PDB file of C-alpha atoms in Angstrom:
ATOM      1  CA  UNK A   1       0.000   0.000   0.000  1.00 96.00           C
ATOM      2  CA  UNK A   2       0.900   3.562  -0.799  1.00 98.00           C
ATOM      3  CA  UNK A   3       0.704   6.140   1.485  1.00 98.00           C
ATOM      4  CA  UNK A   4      -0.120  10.107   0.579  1.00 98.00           C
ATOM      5  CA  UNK A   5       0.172  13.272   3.524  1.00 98.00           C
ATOM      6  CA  UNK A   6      -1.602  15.657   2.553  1.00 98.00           C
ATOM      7  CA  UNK A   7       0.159  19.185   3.902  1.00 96.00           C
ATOM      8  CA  UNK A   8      -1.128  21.416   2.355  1.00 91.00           C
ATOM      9  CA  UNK A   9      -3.719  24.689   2.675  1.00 87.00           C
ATOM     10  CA  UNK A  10      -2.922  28.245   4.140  1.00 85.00           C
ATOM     11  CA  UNK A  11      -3.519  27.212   7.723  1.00 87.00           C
ATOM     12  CA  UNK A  12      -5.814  30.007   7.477  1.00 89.00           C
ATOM     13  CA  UNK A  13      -7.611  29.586  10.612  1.00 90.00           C
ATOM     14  CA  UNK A  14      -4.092  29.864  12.597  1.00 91.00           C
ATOM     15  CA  UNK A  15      -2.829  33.392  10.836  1.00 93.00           C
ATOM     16  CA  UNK A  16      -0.985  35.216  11.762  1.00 92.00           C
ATOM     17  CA  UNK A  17       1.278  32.224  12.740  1.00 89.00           C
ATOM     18  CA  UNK A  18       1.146  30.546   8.759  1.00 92.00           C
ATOM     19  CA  UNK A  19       1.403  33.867   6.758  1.00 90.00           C
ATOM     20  CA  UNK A  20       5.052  32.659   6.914  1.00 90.00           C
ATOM     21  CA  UNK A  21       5.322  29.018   7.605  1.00 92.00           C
ATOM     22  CA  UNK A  22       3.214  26.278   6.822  1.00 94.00           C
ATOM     23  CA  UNK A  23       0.758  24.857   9.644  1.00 94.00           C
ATOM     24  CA  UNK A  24       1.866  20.931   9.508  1.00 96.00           C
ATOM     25  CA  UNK A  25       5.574  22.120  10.181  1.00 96.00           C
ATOM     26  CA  UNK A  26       4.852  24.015  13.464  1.00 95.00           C
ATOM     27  CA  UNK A  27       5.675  22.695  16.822  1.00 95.00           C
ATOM     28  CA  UNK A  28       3.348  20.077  18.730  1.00 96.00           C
ATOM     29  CA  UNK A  29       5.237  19.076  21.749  1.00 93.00           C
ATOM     30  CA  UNK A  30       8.835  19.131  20.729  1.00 94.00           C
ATOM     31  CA  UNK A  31       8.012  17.768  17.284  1.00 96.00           C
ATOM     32  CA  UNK A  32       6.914  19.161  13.636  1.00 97.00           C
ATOM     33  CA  UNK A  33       3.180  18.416  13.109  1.00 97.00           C
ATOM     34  CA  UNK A  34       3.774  16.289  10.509  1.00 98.00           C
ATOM     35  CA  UNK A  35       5.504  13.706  12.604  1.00 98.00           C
ATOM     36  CA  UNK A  36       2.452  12.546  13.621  1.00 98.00           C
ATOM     37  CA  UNK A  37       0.506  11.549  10.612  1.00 98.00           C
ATOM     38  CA  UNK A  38       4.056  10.484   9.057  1.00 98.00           C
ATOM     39  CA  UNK A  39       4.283   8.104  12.322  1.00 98.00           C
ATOM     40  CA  UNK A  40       0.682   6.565  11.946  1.00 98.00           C
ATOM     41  CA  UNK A  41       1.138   5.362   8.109  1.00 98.00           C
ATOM     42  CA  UNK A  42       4.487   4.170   9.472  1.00 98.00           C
ATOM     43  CA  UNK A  43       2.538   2.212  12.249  1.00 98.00           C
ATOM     44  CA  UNK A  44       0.656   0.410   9.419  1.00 98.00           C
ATOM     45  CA  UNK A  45       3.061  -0.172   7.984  1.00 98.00           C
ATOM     46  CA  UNK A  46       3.135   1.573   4.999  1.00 98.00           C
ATOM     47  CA  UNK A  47       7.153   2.978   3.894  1.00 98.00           C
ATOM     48  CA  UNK A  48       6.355   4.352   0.293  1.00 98.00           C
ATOM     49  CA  UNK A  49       4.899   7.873   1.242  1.00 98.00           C
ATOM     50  CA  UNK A  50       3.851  10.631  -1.064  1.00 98.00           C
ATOM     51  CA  UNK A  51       4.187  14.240   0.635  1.00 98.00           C
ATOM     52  CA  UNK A  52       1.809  16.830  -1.055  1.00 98.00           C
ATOM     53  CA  UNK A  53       2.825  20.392   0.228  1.00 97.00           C
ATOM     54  CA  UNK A  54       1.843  24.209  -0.747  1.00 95.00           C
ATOM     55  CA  UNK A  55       4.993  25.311  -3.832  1.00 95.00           C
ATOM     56  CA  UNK A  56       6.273  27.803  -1.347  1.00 93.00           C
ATOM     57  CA  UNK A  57       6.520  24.990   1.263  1.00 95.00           C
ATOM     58  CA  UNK A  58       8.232  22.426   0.090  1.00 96.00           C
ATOM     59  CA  UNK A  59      11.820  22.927   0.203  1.00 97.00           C
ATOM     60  CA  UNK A  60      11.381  23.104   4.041  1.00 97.00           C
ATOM     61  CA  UNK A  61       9.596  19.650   4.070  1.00 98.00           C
ATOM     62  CA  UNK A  62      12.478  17.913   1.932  1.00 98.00           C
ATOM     63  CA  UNK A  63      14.888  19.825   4.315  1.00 97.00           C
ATOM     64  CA  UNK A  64      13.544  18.317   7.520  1.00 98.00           C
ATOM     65  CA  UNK A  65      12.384  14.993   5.986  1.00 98.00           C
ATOM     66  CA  UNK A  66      14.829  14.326   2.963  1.00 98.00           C
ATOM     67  CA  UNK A  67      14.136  11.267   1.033  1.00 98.00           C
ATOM     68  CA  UNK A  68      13.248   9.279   4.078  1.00 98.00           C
ATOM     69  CA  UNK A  69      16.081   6.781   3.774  1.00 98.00           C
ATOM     70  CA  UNK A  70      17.473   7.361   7.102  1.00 98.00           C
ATOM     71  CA  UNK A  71      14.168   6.626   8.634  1.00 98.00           C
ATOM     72  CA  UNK A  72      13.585   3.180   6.190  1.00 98.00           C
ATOM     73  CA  UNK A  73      11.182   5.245   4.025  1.00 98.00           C
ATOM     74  CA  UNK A  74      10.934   5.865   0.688  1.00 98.00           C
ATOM     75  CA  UNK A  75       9.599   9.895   0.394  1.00 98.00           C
ATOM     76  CA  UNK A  76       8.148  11.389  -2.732  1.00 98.00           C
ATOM     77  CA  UNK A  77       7.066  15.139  -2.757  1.00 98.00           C
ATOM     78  CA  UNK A  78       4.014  16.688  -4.912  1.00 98.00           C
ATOM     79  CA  UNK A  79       2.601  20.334  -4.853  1.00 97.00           C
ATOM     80  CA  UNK A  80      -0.859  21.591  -4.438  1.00 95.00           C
ATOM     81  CA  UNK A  81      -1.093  24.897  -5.886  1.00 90.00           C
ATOM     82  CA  UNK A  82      -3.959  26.101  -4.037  1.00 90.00           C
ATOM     83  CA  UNK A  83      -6.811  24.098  -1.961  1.00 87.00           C
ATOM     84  CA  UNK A  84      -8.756  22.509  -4.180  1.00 92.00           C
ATOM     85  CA  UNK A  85     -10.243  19.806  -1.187  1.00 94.00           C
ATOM     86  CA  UNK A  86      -9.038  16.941   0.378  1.00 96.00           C
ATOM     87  CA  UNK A  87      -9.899  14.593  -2.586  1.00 97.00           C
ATOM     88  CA  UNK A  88      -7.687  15.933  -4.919  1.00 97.00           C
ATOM     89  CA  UNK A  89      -4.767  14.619  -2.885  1.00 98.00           C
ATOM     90  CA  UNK A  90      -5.781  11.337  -4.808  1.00 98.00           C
ATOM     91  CA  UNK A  91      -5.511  13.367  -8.140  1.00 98.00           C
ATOM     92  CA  UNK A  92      -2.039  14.840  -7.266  1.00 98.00           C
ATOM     93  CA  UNK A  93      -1.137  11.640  -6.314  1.00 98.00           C
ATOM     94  CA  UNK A  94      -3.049   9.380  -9.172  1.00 98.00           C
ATOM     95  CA  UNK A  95       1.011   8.715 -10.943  1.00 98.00           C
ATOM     96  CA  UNK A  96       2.322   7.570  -7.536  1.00 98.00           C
ATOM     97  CA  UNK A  97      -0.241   5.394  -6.740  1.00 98.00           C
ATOM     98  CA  UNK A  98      -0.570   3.214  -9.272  1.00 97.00           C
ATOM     99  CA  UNK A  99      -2.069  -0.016  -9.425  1.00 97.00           C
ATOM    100  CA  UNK A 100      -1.934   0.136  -5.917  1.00 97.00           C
ATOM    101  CA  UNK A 101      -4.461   0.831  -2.834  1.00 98.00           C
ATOM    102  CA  UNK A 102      -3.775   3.956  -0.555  1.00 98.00           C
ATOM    103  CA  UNK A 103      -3.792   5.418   2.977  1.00 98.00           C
ATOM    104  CA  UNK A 104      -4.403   9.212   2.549  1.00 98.00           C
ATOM    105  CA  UNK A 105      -3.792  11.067   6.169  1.00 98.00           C
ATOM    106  CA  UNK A 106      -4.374  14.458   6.556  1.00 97.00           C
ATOM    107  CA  UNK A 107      -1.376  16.301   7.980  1.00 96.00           C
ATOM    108  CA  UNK A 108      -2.872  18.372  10.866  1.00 95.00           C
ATOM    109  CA  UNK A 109      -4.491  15.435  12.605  1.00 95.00           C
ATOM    110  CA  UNK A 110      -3.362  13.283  15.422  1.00 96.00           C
ATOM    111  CA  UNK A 111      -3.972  10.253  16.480  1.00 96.00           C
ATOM    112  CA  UNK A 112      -2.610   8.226  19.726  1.00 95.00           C
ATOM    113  CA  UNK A 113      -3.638   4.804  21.219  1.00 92.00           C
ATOM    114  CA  UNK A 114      -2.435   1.177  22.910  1.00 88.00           C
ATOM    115  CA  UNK A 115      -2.282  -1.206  20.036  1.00 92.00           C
ATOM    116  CA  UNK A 116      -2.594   1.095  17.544  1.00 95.00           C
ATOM    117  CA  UNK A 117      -0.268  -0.322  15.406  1.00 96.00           C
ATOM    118  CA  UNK A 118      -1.930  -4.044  15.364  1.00 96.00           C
ATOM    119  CA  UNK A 119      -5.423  -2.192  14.316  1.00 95.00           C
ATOM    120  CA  UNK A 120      -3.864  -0.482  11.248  1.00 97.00           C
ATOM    121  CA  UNK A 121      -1.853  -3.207  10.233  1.00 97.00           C
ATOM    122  CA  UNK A 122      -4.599  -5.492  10.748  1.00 96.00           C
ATOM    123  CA  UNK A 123      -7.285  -3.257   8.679  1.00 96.00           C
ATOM    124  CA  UNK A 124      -4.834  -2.486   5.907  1.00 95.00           C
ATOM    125  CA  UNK A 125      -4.493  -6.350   5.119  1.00 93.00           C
ATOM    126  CA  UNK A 126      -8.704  -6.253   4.637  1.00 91.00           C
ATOM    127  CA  UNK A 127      -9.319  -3.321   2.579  1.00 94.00           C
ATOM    128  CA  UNK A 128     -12.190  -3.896   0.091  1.00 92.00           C
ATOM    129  CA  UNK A 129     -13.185   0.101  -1.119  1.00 96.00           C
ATOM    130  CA  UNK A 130     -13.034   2.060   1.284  1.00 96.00           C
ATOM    131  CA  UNK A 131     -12.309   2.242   5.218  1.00 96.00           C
ATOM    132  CA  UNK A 132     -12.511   5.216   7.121  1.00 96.00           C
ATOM    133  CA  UNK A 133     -11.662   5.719  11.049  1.00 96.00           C
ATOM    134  CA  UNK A 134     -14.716   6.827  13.401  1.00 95.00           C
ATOM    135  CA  UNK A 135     -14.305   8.782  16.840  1.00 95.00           C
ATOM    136  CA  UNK A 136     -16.952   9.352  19.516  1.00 93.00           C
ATOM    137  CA  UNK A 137     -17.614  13.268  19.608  1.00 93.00           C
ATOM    138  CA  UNK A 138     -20.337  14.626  22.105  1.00 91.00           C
ATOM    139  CA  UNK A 139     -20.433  17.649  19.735  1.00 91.00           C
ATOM    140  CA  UNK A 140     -21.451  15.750  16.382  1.00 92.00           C
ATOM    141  CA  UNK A 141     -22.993  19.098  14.462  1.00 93.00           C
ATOM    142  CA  UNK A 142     -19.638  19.880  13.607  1.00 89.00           C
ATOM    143  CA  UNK A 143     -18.209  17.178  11.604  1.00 90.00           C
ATOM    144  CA  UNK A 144     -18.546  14.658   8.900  1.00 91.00           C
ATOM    145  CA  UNK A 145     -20.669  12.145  10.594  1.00 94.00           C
ATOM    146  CA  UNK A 146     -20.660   8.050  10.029  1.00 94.00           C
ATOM    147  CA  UNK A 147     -23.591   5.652  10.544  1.00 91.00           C
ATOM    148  CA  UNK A 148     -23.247   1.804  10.745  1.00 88.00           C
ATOM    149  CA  UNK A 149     -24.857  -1.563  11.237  1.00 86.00           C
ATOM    150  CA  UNK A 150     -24.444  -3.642  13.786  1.00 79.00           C
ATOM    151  CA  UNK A 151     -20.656  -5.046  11.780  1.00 77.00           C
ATOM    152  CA  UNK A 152     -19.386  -1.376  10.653  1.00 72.00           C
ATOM    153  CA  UNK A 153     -20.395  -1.431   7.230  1.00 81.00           C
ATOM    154  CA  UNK A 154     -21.496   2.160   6.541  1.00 90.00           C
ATOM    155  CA  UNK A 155     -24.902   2.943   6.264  1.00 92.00           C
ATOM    156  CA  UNK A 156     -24.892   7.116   5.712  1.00 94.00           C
ATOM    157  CA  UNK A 157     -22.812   9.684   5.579  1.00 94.00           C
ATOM    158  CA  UNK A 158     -23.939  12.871   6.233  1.00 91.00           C
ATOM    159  CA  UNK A 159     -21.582  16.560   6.604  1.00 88.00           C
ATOM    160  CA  UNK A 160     -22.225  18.517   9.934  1.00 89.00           C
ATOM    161  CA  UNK A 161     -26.055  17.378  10.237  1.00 91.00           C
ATOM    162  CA  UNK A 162     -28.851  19.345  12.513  1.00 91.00           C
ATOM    163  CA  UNK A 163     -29.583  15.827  13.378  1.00 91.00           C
ATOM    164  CA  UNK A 164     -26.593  13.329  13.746  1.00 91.00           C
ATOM    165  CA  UNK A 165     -28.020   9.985  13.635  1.00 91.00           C
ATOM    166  CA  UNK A 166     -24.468   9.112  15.420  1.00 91.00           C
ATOM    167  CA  UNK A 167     -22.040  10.235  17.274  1.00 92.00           C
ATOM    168  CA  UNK A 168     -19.060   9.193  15.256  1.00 93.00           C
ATOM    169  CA  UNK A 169     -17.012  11.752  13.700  1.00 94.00           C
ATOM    170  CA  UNK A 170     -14.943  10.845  10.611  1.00 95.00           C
ATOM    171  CA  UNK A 171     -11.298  11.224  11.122  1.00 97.00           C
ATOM    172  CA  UNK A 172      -8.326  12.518   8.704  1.00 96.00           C
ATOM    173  CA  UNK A 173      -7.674   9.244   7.934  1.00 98.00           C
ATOM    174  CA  UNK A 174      -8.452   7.018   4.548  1.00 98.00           C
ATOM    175  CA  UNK A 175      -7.769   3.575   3.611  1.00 98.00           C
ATOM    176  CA  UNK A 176      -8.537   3.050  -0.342  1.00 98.00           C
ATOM    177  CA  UNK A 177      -8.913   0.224  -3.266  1.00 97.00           C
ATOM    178  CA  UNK A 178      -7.162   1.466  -6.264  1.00 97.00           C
ATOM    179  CA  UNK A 179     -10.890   2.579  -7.575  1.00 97.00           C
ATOM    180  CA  UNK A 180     -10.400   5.602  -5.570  1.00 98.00           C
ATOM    181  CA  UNK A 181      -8.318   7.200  -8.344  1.00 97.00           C
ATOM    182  CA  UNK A 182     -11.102   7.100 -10.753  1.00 97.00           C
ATOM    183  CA  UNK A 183     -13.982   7.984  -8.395  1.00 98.00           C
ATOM    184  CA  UNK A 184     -12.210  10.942  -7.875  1.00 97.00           C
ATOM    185  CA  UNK A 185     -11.366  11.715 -11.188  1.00 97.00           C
ATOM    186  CA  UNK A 186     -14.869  11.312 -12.178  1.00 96.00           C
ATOM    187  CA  UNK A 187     -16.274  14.200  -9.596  1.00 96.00           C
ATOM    188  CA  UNK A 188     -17.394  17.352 -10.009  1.00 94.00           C
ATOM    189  CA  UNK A 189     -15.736  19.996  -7.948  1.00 93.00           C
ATOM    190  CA  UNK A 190     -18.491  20.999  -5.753  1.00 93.00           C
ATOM    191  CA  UNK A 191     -20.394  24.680  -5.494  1.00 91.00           C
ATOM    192  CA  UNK A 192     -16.939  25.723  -3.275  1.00 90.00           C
ATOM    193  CA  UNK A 193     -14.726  24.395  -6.307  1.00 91.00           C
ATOM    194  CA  UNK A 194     -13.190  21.721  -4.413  1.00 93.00           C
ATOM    195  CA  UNK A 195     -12.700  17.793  -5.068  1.00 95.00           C
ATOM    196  CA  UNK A 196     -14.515  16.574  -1.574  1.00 95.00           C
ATOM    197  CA  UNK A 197     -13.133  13.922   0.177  1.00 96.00           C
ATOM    198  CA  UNK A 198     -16.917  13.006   1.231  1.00 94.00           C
ATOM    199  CA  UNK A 199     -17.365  12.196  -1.932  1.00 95.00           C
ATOM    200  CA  UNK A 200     -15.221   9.828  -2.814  1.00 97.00           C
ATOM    201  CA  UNK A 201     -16.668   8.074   0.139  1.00 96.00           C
ATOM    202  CA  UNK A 202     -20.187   8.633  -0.463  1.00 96.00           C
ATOM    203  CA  UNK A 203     -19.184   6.753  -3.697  1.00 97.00           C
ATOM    204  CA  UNK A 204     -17.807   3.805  -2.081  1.00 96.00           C
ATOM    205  CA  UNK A 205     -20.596   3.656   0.130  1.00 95.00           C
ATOM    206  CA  UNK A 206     -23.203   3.862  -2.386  1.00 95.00           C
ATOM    207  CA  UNK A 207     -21.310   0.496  -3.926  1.00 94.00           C
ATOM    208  CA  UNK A 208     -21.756  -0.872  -0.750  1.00 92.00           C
ATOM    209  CA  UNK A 209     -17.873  -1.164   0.103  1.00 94.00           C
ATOM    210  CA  UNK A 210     -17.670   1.813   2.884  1.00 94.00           C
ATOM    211  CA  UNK A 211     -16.648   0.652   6.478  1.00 93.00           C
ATOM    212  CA  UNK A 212     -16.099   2.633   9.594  1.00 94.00           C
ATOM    213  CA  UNK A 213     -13.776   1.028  12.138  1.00 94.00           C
ATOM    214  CA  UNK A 214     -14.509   2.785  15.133  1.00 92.00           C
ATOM    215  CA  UNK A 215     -11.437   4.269  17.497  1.00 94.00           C
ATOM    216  CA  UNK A 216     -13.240   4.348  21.095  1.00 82.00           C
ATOM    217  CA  UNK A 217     -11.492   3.838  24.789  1.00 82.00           C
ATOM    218  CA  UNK A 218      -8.197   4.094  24.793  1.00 86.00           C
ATOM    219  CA  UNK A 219      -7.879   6.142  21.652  1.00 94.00           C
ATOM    220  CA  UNK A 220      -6.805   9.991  21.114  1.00 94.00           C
ATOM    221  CA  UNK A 221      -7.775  11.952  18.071  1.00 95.00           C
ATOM    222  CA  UNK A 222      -6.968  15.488  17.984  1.00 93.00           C
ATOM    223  CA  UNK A 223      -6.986  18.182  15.325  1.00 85.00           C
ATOM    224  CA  UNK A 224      -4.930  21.080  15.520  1.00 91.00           C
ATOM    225  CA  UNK A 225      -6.637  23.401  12.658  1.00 86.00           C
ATOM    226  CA  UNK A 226      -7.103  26.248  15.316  1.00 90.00           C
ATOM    227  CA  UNK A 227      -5.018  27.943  18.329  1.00 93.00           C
ATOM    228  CA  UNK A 228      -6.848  26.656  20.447  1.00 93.00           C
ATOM    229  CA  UNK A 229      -6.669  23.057  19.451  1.00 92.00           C
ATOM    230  CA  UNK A 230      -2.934  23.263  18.662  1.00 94.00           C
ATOM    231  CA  UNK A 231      -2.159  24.417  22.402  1.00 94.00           C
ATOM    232  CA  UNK A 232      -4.916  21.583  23.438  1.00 94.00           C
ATOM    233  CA  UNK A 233      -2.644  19.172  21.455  1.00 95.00           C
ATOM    234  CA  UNK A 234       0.753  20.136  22.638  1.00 95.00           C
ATOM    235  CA  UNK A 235      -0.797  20.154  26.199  1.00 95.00           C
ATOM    236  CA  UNK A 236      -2.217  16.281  25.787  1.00 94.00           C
ATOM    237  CA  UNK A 237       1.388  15.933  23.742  1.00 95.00           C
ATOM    238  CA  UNK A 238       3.464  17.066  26.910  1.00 94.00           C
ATOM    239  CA  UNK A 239       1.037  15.643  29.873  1.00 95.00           C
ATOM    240  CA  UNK A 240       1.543  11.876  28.376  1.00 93.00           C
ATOM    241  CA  UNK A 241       5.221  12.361  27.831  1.00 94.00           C
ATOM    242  CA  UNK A 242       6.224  13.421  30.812  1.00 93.00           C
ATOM    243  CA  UNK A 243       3.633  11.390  32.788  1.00 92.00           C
ATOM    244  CA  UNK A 244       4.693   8.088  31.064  1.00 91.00           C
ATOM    245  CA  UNK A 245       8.345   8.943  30.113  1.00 91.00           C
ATOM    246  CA  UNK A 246       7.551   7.861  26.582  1.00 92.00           C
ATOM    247  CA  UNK A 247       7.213  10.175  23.115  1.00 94.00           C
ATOM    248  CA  UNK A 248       4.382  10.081  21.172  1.00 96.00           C
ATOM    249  CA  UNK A 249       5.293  10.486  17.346  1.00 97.00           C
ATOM    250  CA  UNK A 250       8.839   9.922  17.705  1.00 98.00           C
ATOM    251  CA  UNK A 251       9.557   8.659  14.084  1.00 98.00           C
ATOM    252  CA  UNK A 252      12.759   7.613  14.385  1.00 98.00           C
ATOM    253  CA  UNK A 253      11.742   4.986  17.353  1.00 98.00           C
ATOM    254  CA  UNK A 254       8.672   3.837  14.979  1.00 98.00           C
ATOM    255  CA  UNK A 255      11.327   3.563  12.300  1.00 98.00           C
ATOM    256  CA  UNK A 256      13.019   0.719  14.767  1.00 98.00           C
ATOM    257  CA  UNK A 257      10.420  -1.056  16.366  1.00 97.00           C
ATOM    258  CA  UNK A 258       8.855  -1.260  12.642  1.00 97.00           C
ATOM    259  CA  UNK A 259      12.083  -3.123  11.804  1.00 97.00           C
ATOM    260  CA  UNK A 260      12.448  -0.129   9.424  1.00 98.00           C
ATOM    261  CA  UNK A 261      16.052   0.695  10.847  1.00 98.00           C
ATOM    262  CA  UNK A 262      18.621  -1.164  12.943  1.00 97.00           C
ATOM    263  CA  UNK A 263      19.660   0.047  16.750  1.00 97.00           C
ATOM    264  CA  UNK A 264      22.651   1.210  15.539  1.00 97.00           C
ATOM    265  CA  UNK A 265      21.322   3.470  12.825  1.00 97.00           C
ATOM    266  CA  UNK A 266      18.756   4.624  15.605  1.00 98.00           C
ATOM    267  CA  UNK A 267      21.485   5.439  17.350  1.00 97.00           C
ATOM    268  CA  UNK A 268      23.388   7.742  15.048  1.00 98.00           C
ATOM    269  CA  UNK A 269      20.222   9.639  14.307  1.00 98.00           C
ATOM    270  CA  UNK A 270      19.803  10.226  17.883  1.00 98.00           C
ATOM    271  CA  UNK A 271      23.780  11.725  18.381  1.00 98.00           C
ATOM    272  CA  UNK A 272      23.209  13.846  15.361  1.00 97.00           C
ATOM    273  CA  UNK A 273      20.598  15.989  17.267  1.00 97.00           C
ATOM    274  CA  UNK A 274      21.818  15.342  21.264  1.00 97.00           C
ATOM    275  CA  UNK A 275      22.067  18.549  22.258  1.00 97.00           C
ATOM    276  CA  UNK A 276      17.888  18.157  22.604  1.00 96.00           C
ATOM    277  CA  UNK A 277      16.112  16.264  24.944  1.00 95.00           C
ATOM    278  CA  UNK A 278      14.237  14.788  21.696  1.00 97.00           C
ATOM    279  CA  UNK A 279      17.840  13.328  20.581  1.00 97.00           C
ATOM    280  CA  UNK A 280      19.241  12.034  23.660  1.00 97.00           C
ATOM    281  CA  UNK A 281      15.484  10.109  24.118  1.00 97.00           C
ATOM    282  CA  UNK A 282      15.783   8.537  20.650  1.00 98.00           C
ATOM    283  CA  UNK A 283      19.985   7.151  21.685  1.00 97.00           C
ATOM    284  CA  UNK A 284      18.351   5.961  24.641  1.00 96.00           C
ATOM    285  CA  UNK A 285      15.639   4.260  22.635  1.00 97.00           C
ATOM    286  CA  UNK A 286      18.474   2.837  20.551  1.00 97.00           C
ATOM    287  CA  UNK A 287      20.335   1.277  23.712  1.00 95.00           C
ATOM    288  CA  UNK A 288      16.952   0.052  25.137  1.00 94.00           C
ATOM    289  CA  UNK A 289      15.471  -1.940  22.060  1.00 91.00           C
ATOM    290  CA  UNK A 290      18.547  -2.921  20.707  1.00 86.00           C
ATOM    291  CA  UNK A 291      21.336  -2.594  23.092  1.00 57.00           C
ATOM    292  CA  UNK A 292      23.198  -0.226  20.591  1.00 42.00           C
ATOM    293  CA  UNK A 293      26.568   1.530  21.747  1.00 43.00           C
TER     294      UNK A 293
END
């Protein structure tokens, strides 16, 4: 499976703090933003990423990121000129994909949770159209809402209803069959000119192939689209860290308990930054999991 970031938009909703740097690369916790999607396709698994970014953008993205080879990854960059929705990620990205299915995560949302990991890995393996991720919300109004039978096979879809028939929000993040190329190529930009995500899924669900797997107890999903949910984050970010002595996100310990990268190279990517508390954490996740000197 292919995986696509999409990092793009004017993080208009966060100016004056993106009228000169792009919202996914500002700081939750001690970490860029987009550490956190980039960690939760690298969770499931998934080491052939496609990073879509605003032109004036990214050069700063290949700077911090590079071609991903340090980290296991192999990391392809596309540019969306202007927002034009979430669906035409799959557009941009139509060359890159291939013949091959896709995990699409937006790059502003975060998600934390025990066995995380397992669940992606383990829903990856069964796509068959579409599978989307549903969160409990007790403010439903405000999102893209999800309705299933008693197995999760979607039943409606509806965009920030008067009258949820759920509480499940759907989530930044997107499993898809290789179909979802050419549903989205056959849309119609809708009456705000974009390509909507919702309906590529309305598509798939229409067919009969939608499923929402639902992320309940246990599970964190934050965005960070607004000041106020940006400090929330960091605050959750920080609070967990320092509680459990662990970091969320931290890419380059994914990279080595994927098996991406060996102790040793864990290591080195550790010294290269130890004058930070973020760099001496990652050596001492080296010497932990793999006994590297």
């Amino acid at each position: 499976m292919k995986g696509i970031i999409l990092a793009g938009g004017t993080g208009s909703r966060l100016h004056p703090i993106t009228l000169a740097v792009s919202k996914q690369l500002l700081p939750v916790g001690d970490k860029p933003m987009i550490y956190y999607p980039l960690s939760v396709l690298m969770l499931a698994d998934v080491r052939d990423i496609l990073i879509i970014t605003t032109p004036a953008d990214s050069e700063q993205f290949q700077q911090l990121l590079g071609d991903g080879s340090h980290l296991g990854l192999t990391l392809d960059y596309a540019t969306q000129s202007r927002p034009r929705g979430i669906g035409e990620a799959l557009l941009i990205g139509a060359d890159f994909i291939g013949s091959d299915e896709v995990a699409l995560a937006l790059g502003d949302n975060i998600f934390h949770g025990n066995s995380f990991s397992e669940l992606l890995q383990r829903e990856i393996r069964n796509v068959e159209g579409c599978t989307l991720f549903g969160y409990p919300v007790h403010d439903p109004q405000r999102y893209g809402v999800g309705e299933t039978d008693g197995d999760g096979r979607l039943l409606s879809i509806e965009e920030k209803p008067a009258r949820p028939r759920s509480n499940r929000a759907i989530t930044g993040l997107y499993f898809y069959d290789n179909e979802a190329v050419d549903i989205a190529k056959n849309l119609r930009p809708s009456a705000r000119g974009e390509i909507e995500i919702t309906d590529v899924n309305l598509a798939y669900l229409e067919r009969g192939r939608a499923r929402l797997v639902d992320l309940g107890r246990g599970f964190a999903w934050l965005d960070t689209g607004t000041p106020e949910a940006l400090l929330q984050a960091g605050q959750y970010v920080r609070t967990l860290e320092e509680r459990q002595g662990v970091r969320i996100a931290c890419v380059e310990e994914v990279a080595l308990r994927m098996g991406f990268i060996t102790p040793e190279q864990c290591r080195r990517l550790g010294a290269g930054i130890a004058a930070s508390g973020y760099g001496r954490y990652v050596m001492d996740m080296a010497e932990e999991l793999g006994g590297a000197r």
